[in-house]
C-alpha positions in Angstrom: -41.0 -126.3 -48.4 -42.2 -123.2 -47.3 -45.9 -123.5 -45.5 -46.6 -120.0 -44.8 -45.7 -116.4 -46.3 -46.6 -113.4 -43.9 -48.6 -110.9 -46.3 -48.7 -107.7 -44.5 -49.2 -109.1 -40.5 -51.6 -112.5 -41.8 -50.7 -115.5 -42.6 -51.5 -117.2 -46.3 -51.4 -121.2 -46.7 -49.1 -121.1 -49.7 -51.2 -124.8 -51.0 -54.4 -122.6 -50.9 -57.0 -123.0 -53.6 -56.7 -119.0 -54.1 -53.9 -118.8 -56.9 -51.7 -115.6 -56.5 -51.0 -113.0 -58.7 -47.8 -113.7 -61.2 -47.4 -117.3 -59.8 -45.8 -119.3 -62.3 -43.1 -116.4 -62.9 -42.5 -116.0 -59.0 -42.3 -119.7 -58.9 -39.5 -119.6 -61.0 -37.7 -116.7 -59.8 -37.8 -118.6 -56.4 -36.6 -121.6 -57.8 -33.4 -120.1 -59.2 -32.9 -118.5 -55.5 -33.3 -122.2 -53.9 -30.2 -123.5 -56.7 -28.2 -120.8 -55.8 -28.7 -120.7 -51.8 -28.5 -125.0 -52.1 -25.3 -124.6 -54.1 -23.5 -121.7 -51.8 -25.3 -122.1 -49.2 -25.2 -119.0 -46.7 -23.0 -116.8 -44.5 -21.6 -114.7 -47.5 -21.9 -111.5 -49.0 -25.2 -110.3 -50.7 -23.2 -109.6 -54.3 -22.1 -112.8 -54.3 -25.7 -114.6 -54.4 -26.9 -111.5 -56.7 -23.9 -112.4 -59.3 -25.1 -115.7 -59.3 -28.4 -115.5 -59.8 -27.7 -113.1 -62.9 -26.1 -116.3 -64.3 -29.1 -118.4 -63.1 -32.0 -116.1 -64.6 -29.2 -116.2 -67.8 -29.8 -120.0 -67.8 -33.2 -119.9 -67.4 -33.6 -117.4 -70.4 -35.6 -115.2 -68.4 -36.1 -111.3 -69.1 -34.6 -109.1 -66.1 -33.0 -106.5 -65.0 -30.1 -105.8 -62.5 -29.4 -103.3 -59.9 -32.5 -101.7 -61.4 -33.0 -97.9 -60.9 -36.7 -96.6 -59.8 -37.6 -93.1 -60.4 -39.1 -91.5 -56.9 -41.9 -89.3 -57.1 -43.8 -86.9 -54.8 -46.7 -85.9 -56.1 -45.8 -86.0 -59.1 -42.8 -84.5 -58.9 -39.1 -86.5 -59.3 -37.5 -86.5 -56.0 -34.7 -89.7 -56.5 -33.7 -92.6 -57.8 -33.3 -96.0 -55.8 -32.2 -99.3 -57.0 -33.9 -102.8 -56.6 -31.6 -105.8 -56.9 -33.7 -107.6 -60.2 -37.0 -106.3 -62.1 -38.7 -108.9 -64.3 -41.4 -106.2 -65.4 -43.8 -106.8 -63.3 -42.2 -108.5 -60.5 -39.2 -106.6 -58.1 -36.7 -109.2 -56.1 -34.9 -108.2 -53.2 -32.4 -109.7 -52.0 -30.2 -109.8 -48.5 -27.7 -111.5 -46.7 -28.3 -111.0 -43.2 -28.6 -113.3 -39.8 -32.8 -112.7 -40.2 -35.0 -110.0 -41.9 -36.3 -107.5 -40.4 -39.2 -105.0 -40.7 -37.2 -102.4 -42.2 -36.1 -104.7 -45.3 -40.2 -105.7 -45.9 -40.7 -101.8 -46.0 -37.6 -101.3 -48.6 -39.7 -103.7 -50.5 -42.6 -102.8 -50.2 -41.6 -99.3 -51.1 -40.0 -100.4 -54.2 -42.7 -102.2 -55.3 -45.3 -99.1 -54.9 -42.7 -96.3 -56.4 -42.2 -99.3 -60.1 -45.9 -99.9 -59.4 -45.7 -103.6 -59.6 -47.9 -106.1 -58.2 -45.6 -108.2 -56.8 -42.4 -108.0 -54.8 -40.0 -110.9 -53.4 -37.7 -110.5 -50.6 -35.1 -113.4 -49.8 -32.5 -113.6 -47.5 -29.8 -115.9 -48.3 -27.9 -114.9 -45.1 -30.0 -117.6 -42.8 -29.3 -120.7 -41.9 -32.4 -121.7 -43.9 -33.6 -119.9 -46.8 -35.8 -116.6 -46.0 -38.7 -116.2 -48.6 -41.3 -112.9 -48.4 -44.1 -112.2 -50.9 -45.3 -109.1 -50.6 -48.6 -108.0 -52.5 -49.1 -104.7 -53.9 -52.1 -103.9 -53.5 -52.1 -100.1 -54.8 -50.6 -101.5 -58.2 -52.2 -99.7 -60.5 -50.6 -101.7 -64.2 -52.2 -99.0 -66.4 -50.6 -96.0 -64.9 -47.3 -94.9 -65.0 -45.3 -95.4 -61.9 -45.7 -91.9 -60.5 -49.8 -91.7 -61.0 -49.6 -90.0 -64.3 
């Protein structure tokens, strides 16, 4: 069980009486990362873990997308696409399969999150030798807005 989530440099008891934003869906979505990373355990490559959870959100009948594209815009303006690993419409999940995260895959994230403008955005590392869970807040999310401040 997972005491603690670091939300941008402060620590938030995860048992708190505050509930967070999209709970029950991230709850789920976590879930389905703790079958897969219990049943393969880690030390291989991040496709693998994404392929199964596609079959696991499958199972779970849950609405998703893969390898999701995400329009980039400056000020208004289309400057690129970049691709999360699974969008559930208002949450992003990120995956990785690496010895530890790092700061650089919380700002991927968190830059994903801000360019779909989402509230919510999970990062999980399935490369450790114990399951890596981030949840990382949005807090520009703006839900009636396009995702480029139209």
């Amino acid at each position: 069980a997972i005491s603690a989530i670091p939300l941008f440099g402060r620590e938030v008891k995860m048992g708190s009486a505050k509930r967070k934003p999209l709970w029950d869906k991230t709850g789920k979505i976590l879930n389905a990362c703790r079958a897969v990373y219990d049943e393969l355990g880690p030390g291989h490559m991040e496709v693998y873990y994404q392929r199964a959870l596609y079959y696991e959100f499958q199972a779970l009948g849950m609405e998703f997308g893969r390898e999701y594209e995400i329009e980039m815009y400056y000020k208004g303006h289309p400057i690129g696409k970049r691709r999360a690993d699974f969008y559930f419409g208002d949450v992003i999940l990120e995956i990785k399969a690496k010895s530890e995260l790092d700061k650089v895959d919380f700002m991927q994230t968190l830059g994903y999150i801000r360019a779909a403008n989402v509230p919510v955005g999970l990062l999980v590392n399935f490369g450790a030798p114990k399951l890596e869970i981030k949840r990382i807040i949005n807090s520009k999310a703006n839900l009636n807005r396009g995702n480029h401040g139209d």
